[in-house]
Short mmCIF file of C-alpha atoms and ligand atoms in Angstrom, two decimals:
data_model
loop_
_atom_site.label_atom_id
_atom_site.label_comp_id
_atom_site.label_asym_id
_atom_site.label_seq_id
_atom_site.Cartn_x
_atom_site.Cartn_y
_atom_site.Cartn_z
CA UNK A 814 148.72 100.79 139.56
CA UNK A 815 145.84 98.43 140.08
CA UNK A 816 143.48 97.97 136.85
CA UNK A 817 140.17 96.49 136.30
CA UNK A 818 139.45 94.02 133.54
CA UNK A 819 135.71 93.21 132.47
CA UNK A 820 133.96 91.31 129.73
CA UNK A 821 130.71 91.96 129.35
CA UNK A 822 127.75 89.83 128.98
CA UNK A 823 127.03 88.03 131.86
CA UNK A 824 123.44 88.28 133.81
CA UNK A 825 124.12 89.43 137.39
CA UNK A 826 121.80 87.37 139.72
CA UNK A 827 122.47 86.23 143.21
CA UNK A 828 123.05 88.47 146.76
CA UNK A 829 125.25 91.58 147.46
CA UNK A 830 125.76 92.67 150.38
CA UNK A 831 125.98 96.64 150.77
CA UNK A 832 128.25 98.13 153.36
CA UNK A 833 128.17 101.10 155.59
CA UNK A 834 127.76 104.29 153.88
CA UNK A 835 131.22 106.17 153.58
CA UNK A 836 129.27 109.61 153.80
CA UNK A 837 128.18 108.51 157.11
CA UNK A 838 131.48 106.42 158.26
CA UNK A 839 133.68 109.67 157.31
CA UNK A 840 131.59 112.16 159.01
CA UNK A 841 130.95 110.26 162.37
CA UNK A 842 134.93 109.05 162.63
CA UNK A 843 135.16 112.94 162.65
CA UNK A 844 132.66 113.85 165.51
CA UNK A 845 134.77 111.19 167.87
CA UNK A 846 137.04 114.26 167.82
CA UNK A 847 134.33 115.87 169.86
CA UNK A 848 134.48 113.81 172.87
CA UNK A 849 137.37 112.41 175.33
CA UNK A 850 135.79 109.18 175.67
CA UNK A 851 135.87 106.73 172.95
CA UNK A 852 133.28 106.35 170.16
CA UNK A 853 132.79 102.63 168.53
CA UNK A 854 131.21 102.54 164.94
CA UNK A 855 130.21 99.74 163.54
CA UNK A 856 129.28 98.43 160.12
CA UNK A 857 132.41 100.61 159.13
CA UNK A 858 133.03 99.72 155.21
CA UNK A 859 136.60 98.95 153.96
CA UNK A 860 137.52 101.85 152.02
CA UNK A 861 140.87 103.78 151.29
CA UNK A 862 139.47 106.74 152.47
CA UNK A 863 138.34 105.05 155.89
CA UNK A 864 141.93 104.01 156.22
CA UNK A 865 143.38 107.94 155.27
CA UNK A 866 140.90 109.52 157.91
CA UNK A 867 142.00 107.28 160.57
CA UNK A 868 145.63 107.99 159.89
CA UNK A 869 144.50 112.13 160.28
CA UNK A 870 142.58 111.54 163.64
CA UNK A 871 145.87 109.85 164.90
CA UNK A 872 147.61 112.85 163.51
CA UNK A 873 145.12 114.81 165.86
CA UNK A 874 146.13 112.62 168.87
CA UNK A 875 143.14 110.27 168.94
CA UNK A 876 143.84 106.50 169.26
CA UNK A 877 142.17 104.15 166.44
CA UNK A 878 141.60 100.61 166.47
CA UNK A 879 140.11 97.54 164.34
CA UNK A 880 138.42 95.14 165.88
CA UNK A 881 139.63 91.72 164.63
CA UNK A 882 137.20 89.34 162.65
CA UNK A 883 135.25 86.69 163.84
CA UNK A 884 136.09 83.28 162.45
CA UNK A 885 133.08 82.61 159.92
CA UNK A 886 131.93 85.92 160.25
CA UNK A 887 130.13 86.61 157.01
CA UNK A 888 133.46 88.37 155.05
CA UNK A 889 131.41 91.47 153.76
CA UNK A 890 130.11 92.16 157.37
CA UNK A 891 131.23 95.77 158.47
CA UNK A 892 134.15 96.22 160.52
CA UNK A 893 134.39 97.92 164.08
CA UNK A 894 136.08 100.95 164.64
CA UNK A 895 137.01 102.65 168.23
CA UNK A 896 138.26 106.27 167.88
CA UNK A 897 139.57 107.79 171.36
CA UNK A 898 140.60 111.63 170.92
CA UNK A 899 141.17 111.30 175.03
CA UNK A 900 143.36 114.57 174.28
CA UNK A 901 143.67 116.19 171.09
CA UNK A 902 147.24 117.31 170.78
CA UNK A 903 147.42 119.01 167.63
CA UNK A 904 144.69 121.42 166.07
CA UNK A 905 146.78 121.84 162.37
CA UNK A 906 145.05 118.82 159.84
CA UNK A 907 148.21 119.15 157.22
CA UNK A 908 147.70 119.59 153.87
CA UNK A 909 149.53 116.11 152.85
CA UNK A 910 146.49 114.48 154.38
CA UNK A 911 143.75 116.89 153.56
CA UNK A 912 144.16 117.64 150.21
CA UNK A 913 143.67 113.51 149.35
CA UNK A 914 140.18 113.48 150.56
CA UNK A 915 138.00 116.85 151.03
CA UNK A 916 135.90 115.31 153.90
CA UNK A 917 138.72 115.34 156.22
CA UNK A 918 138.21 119.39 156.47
CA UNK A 919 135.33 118.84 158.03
CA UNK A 920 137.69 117.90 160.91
CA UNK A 921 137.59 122.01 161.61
CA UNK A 922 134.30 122.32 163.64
CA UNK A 923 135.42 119.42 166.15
CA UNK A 924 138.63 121.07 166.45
CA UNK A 925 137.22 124.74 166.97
CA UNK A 926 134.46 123.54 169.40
CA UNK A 927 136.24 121.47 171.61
CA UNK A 928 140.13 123.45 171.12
CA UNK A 929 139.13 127.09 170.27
CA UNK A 930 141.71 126.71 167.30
CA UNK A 931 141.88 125.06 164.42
CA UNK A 932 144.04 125.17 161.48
CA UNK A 933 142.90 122.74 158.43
CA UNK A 934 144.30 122.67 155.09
CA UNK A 935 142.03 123.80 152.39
CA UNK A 936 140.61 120.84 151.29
CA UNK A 937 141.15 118.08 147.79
CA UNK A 938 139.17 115.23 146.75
CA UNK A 939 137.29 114.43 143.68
CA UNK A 940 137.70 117.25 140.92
CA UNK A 941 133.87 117.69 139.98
CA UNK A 942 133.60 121.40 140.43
CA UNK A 943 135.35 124.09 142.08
CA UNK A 944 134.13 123.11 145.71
CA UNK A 945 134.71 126.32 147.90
CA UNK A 946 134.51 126.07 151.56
CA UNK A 947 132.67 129.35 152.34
CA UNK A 948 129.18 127.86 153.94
CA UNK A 949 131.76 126.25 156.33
CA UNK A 950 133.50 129.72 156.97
CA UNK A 951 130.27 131.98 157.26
CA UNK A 952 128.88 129.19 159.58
CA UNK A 953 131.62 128.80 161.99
CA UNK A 954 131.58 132.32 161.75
CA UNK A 955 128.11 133.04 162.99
CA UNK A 956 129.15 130.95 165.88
CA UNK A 957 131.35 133.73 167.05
CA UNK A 958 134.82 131.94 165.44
CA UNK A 959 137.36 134.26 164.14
CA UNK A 960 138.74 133.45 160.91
CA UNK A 961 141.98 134.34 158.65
CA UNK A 962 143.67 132.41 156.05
CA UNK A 963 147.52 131.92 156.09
CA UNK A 964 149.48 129.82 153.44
CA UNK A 965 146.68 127.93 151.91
CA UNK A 966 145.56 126.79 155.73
CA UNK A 967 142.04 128.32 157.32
CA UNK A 968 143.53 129.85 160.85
CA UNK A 969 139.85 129.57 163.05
CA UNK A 970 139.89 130.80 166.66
CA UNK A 971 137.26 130.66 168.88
CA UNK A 972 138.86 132.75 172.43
CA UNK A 973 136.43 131.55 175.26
CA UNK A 974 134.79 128.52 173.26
CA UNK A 975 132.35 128.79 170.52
CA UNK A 976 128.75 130.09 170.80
CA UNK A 977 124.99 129.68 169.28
CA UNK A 978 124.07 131.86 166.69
CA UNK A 979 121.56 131.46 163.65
CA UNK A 980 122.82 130.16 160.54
CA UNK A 981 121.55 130.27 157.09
CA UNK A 982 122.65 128.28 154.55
CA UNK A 983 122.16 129.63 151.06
CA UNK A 984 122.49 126.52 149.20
CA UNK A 985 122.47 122.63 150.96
CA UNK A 986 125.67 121.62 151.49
CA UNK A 987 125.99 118.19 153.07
CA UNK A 988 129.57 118.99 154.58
CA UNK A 989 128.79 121.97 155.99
CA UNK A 990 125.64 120.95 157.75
CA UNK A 991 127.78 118.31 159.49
CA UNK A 992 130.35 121.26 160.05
CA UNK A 993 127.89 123.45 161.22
CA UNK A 994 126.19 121.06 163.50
CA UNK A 995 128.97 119.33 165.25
CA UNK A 996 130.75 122.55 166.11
CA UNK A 997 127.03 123.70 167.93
CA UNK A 998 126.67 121.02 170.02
CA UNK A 999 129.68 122.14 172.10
CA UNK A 1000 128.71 125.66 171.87
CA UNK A 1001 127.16 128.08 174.41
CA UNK A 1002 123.50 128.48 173.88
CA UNK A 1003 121.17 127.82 171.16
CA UNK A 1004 122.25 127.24 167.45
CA UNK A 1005 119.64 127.46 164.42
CA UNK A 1006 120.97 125.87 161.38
CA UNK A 1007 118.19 127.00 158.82
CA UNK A 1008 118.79 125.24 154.79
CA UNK A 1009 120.41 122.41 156.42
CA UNK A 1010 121.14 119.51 154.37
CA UNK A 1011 118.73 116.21 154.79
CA UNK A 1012 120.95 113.52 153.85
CA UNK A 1013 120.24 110.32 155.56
CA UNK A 1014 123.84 110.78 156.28
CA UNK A 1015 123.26 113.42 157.99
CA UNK A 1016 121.02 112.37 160.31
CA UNK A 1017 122.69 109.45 161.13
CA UNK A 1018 125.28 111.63 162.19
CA UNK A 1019 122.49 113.42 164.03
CA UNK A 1020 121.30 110.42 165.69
CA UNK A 1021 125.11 109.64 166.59
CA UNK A 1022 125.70 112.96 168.37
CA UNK A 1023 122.63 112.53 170.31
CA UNK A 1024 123.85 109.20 171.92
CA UNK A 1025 126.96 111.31 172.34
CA UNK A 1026 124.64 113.32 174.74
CA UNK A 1027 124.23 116.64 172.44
CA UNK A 1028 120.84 118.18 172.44
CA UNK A 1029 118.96 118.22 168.75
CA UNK A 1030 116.04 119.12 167.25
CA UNK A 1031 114.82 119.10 163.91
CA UNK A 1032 116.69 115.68 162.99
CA UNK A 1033 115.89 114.73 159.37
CA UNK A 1034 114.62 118.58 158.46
CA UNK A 1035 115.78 121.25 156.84
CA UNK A 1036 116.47 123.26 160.32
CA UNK A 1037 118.04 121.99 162.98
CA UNK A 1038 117.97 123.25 166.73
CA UNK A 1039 121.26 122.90 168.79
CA UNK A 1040 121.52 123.29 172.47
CA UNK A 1041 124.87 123.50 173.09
CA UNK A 1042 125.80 121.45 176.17
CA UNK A 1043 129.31 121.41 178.33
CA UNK A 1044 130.75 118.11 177.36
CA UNK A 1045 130.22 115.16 175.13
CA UNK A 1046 130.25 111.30 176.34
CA UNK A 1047 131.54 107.81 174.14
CA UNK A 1048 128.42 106.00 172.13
CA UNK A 1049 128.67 102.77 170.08
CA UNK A 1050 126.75 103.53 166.86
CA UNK A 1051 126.03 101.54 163.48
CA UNK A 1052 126.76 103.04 160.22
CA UNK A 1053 124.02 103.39 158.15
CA UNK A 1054 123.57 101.34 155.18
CA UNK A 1055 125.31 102.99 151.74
CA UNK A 1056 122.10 104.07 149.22
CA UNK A 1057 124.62 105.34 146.61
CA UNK A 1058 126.04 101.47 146.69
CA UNK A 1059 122.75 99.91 146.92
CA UNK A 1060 121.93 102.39 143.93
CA UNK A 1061 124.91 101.22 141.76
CA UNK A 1062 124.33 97.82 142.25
CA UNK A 1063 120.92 97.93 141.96
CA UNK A 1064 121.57 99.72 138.18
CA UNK A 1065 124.44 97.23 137.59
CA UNK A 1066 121.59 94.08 137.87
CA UNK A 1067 119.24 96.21 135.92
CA UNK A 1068 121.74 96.97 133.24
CA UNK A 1069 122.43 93.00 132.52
CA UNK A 1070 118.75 92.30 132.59
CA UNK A 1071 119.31 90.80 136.28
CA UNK A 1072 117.94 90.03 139.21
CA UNK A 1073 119.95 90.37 142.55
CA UNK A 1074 119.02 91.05 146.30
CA UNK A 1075 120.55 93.65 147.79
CA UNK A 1076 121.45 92.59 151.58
CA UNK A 1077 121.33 94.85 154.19
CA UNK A 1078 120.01 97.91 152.13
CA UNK A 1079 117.42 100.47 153.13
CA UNK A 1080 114.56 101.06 150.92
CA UNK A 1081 113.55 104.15 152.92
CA UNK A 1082 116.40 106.61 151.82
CA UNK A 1083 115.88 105.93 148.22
CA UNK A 1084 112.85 107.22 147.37
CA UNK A 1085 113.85 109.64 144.31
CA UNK A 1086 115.91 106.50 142.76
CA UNK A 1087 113.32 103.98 142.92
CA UNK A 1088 110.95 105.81 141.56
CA UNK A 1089 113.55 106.23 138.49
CA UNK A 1090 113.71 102.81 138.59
CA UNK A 1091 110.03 102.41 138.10
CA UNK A 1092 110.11 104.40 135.19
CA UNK A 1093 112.69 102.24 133.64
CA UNK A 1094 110.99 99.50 133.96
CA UNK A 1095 112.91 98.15 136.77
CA UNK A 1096 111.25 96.55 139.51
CA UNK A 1097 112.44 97.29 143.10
CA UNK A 1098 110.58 95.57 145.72
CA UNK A 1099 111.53 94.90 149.68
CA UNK A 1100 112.13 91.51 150.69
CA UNK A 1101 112.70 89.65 153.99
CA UNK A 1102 116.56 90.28 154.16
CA UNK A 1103 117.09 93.02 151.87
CA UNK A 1104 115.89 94.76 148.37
CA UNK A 1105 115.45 92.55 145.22
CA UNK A 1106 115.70 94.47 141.94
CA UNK A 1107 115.02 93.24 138.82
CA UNK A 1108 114.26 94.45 135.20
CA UNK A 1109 110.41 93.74 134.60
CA UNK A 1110 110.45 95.38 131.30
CA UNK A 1111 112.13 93.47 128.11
CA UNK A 1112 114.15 97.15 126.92
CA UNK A 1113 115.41 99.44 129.74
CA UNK A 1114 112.93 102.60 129.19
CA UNK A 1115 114.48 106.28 129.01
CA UNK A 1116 114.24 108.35 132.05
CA UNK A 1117 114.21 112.52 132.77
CA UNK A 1118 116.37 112.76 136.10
CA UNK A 1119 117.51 115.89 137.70
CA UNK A 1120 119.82 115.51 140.37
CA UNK A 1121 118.71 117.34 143.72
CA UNK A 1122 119.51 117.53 147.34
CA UNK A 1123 118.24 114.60 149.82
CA UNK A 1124 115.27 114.02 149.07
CA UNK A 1125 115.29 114.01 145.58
CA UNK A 1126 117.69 112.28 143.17
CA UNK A 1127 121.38 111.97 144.32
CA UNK A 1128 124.05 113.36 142.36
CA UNK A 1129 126.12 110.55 143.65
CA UNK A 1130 123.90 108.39 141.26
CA UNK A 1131 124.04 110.37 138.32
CA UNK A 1132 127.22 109.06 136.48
CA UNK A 1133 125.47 105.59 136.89
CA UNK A 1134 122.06 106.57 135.33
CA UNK A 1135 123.79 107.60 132.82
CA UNK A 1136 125.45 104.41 131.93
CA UNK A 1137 121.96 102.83 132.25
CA UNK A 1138 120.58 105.03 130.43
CA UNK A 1139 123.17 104.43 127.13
CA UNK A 1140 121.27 101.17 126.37
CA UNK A 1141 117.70 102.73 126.62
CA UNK A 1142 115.36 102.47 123.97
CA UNK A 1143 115.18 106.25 123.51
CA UNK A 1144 116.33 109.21 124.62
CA UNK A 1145 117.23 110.24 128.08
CA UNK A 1146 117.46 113.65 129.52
CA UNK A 1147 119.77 114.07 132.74
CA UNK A 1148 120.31 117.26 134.36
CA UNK A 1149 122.95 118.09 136.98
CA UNK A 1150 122.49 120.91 139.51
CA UNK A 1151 124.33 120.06 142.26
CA UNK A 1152 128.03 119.77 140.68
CA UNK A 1153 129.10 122.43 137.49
CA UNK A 1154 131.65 119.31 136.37
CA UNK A 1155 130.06 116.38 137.01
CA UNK A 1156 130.50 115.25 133.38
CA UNK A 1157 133.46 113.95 133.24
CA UNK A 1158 132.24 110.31 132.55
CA UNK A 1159 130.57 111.20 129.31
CA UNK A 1160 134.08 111.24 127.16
CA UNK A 1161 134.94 108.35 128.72
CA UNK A 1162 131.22 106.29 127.93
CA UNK A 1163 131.70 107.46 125.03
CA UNK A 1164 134.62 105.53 123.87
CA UNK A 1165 132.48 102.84 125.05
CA UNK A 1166 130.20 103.23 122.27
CA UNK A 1167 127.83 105.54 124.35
CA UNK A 1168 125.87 108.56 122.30
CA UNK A 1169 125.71 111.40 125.09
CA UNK A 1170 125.56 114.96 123.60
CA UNK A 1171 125.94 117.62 126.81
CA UNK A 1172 124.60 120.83 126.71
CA UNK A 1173 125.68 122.81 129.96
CA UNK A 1174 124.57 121.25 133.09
CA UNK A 1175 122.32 118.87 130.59
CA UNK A 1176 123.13 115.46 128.95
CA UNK A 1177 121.15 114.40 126.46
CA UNK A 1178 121.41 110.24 126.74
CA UNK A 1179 120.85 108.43 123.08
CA UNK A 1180 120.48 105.15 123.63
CA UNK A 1181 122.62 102.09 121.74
CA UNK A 1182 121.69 99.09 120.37
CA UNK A 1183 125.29 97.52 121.76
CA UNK A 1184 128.27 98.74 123.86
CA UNK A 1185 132.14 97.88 123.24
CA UNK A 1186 134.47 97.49 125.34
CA UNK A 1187 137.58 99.47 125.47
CA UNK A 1188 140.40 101.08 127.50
CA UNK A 1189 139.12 103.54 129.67
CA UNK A 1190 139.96 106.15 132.55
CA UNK A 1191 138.67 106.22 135.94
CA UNK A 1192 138.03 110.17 136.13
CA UNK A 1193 136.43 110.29 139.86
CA UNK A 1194 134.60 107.96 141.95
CA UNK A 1195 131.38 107.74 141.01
CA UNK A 1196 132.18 108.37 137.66
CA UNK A 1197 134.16 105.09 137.31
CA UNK A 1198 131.91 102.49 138.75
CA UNK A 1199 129.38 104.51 135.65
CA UNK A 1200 132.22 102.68 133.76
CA UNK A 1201 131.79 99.45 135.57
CA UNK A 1202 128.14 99.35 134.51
CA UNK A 1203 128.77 100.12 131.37
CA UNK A 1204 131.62 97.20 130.78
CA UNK A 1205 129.10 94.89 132.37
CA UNK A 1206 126.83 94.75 128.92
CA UNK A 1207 129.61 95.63 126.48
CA UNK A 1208 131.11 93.19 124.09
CA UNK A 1209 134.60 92.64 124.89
CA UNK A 1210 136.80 93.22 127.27
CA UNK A 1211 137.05 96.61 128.76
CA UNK A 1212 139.99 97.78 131.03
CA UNK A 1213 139.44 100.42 133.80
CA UNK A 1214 142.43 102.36 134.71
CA UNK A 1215 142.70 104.76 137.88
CA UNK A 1216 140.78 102.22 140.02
CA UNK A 1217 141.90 103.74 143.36
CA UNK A 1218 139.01 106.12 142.99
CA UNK A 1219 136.96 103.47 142.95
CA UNK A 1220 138.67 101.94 145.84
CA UNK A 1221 137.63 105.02 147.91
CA UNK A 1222 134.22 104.95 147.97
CA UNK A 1223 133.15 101.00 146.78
CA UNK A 1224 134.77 97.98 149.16
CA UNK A 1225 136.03 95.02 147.20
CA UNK A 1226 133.60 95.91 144.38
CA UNK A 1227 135.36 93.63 141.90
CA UNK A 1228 134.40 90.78 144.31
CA UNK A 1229 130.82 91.53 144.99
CA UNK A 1230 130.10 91.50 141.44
CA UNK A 1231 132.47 88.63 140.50
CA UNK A 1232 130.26 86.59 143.54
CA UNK A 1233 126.53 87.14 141.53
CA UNK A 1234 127.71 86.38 137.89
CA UNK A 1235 130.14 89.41 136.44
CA UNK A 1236 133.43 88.22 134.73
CA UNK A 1237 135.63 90.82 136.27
CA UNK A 1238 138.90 90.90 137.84
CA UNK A 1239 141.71 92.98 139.61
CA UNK A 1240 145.53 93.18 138.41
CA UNK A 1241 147.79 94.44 140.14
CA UNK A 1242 150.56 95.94 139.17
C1 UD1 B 237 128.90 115.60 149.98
C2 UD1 B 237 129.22 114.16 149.67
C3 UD1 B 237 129.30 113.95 148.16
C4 UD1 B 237 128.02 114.42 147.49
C5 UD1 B 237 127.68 115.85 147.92
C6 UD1 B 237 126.32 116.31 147.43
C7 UD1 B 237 130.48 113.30 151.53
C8 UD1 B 237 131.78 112.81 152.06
N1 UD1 B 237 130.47 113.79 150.28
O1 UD1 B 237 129.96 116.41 149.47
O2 UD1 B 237 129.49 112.55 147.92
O3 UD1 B 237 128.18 114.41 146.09
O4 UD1 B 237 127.66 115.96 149.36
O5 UD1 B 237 125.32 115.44 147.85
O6 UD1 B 237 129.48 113.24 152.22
N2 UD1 B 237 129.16 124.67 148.21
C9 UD1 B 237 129.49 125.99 148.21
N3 UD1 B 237 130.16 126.50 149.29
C10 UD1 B 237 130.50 125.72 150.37
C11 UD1 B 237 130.13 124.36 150.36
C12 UD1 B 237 129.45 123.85 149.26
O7 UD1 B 237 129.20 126.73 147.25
O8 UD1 B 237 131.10 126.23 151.31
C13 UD1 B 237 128.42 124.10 147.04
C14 UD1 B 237 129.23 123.04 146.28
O9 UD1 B 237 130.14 123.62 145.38
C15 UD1 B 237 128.14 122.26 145.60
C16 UD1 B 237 126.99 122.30 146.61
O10 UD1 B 237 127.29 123.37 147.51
O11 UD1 B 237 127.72 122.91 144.44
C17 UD1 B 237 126.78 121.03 147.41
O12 UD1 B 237 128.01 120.58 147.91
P1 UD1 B 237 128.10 119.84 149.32
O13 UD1 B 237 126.77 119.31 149.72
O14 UD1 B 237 128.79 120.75 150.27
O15 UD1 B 237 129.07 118.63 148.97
P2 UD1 B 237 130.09 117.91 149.94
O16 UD1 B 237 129.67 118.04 151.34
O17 UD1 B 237 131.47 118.32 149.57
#
């Protein structure tokens, strides 16, 4: 198993560039299953999970292919992804393949809109909190689906195709929105989606199906407005840019005191996180070619954060304020209301050097004079590139084990950091 080795103490400063979000990539590889002409994404990032869902839509019947590189293509430009599901020639997503990354259930509304059946695997992926699935169920549902549950699979059936109906969301869920709104835009009639998550993600997804030729309102607001329409066409789409990368780096600079620009990154979907920053005393500014942080203040400053839904402060980003936060000069408060067990980083700062006392869904962030490095665990994704940042400033050399959760969300992280300053470096083996 692959391990990570850093030794702190090195000022990050230079360019990274940040790839296509993976909670856009995953979701729109998914909607190609909605179509029988081909759908080409571009600015696809390099991930593990990328690779997994593309090995699933085959499973389904559809056709994937990489478009080869460019000689002296910049080497951290996205890749190009076709996905033809001409014919879909089997509705059953198998629970080898589902229960390594949770997204691919979302495979179920394609299925049930364009099929009428569907059998998915309940779903896996990162353990931070007991995850159910029934804002998928209750949505699909209210589209007229039938469902039943046999030997850990969900059995959906939709006799006579799918059709609109009004849907109410209790909580935001990001994966069920995209659920929820794929499946409408094949179904008869008008859908309502009200509570519907506003993830950029999700309305890049949005924007995606409506190249695809499906009828939406509402893009980019809590309710969406589906006509449902007969068939679907092929689009060629760009994947938005990742904000929970640009985020991490962005926290990685400020953590060494550095100054880096991020390439390629949006400003715009980061609202709740730079104004974070601010409050730390980081400076985030836009720039011709990208967003240039740096850490105006001499001490990192101690925040209050509480994670929210789009728009507010990402939960994907909360492991990572966190490890800012362990070097503040004060206390930190950081709240968690999206995930029950999102804490699973804290033990592992910790041995770090990191003061963190939790009480329930609050962490209470002390901050250190000095961090040391040490062996540590990779617990989930986000959660270990909170370890990376951490490693970045501590004395020492500290070794991250696990690293193929990183690998699934973060491409060739070790090299971007390794190419503005960081001594850090993969072993294999
Ligand atoms: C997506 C993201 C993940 C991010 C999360 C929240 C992808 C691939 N993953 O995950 O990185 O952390 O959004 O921004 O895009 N819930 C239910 N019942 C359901 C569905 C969800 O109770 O049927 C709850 C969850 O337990 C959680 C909350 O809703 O407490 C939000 O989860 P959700 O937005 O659905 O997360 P994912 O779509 O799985």
């Amino acid at each position: 198993m692959d391990r990570i080795l850093i030794r702190g103490g090195n000022v990050l400063c230079g360019n990274i560039h940040i790839s296509g979000a993976k909670n856009a990539a995953l979701p729109l590889m998914i909607a190609a299953l909605l179509t029988d002409e081909p759908l080409t994404l571009t600015n696809m990032p390099r991930l593990a999970d990328v690779s997994l869902l593309r090995k699933i839509l085959r499973n389904q019947g559809a056709d994937t292919t990489l478009a080869g590189k460019k000689a002296g293509s910049n080497p951290f430009a996205g890749d190009t992804v076709r996905i033809h599901a001409r014919e879909i020639t089997d509705t059953t997503a198998p629970y080898e393949l589902v229960s390594r990354m949770r997204a691919s259930f979302w495979v179920l509304g394609p299925l049930l809109a364009r099929c009428h059946e569907a059998r998915v695997s309940l779903p896996g992926g990162c353990a931070i909190g007991t995850r159910p699935v029934d804002f998928y169920l209750k949505a699909l549902e209210a589209m007229g689906a039938e469902i039943g549950m046999d030997a850990g699979y969900v059995v959906a059936r939709a006799p006579g195709g799918l059709k609109g109906g009004r849907i109410v969301f209790p909580k935001v869920s990001v994966g069920a929105t995209h659920v929820a709104l794929m499946a409408a835009t094949l179904a008869r009639g008008e859908t309502v989606i009200e509570n519907a998550a506003r993830e950029p993600e999700v309305t890049d997804v949005a924007e995606c199906l409506v190249k695809m030729g499906a009828q939406i309102g509402g893009i980019g607001t809590s309710t969406l407005t589906i006509q449902g329409v007969e068939r679907l066409h092929g689009a060629e789409h760009p994947v938005l840019a990742d904000r929970i990368e640009t985020g991490t780096y962005a926290m990685a600079a400020a953590m060494t005191g550095g100054d880096v620009l991020l390439t390629g990154a949006r400003a715009d979907t980061l609202d709740a996180f730079i104004a974070v920053m601010d409050e730390a005393g980081v400076s985030i500014s836009m720039e011709e070619g990208g967003m240039r942080v740096r850490r105006a203040a001499e001490a990192i400053r101690p925040v209050s954060v509480e994670t929210r839904p789009y728009p507010g402060f990402p939960t994907d980003l909360q492991a990572q304020i966190m490890a800012l936060m362990t070097r503040a000069a004060g206390t930190s408060t950081i709240r968690e209301t999206i995930f029950e067990n999102r804490f699973m980083h804290v033990q592992e700062l910790a041995r770090l050097g990191a003061d963190i006392t939790l009480n329930g869904d609050t962490a209470l962030v002390h901050g250190v004079e000095g961090l040391t490095g040490a062996p540590v665990m990779a617990t989930d994704l986000r959660a270990s590139v909170s370890l990376v940042i951490a490693a970045l400033v501590a004395n020492g050399e500290t070794e991250l084990n696990r690293v193929y959760h990183l690998d699934r969300g973060f491409e060739t992280l070790e090299k971007k950091l390794a190419a503005v300053g960081a001594d850090i470096e993969r072993v294999s083996g």
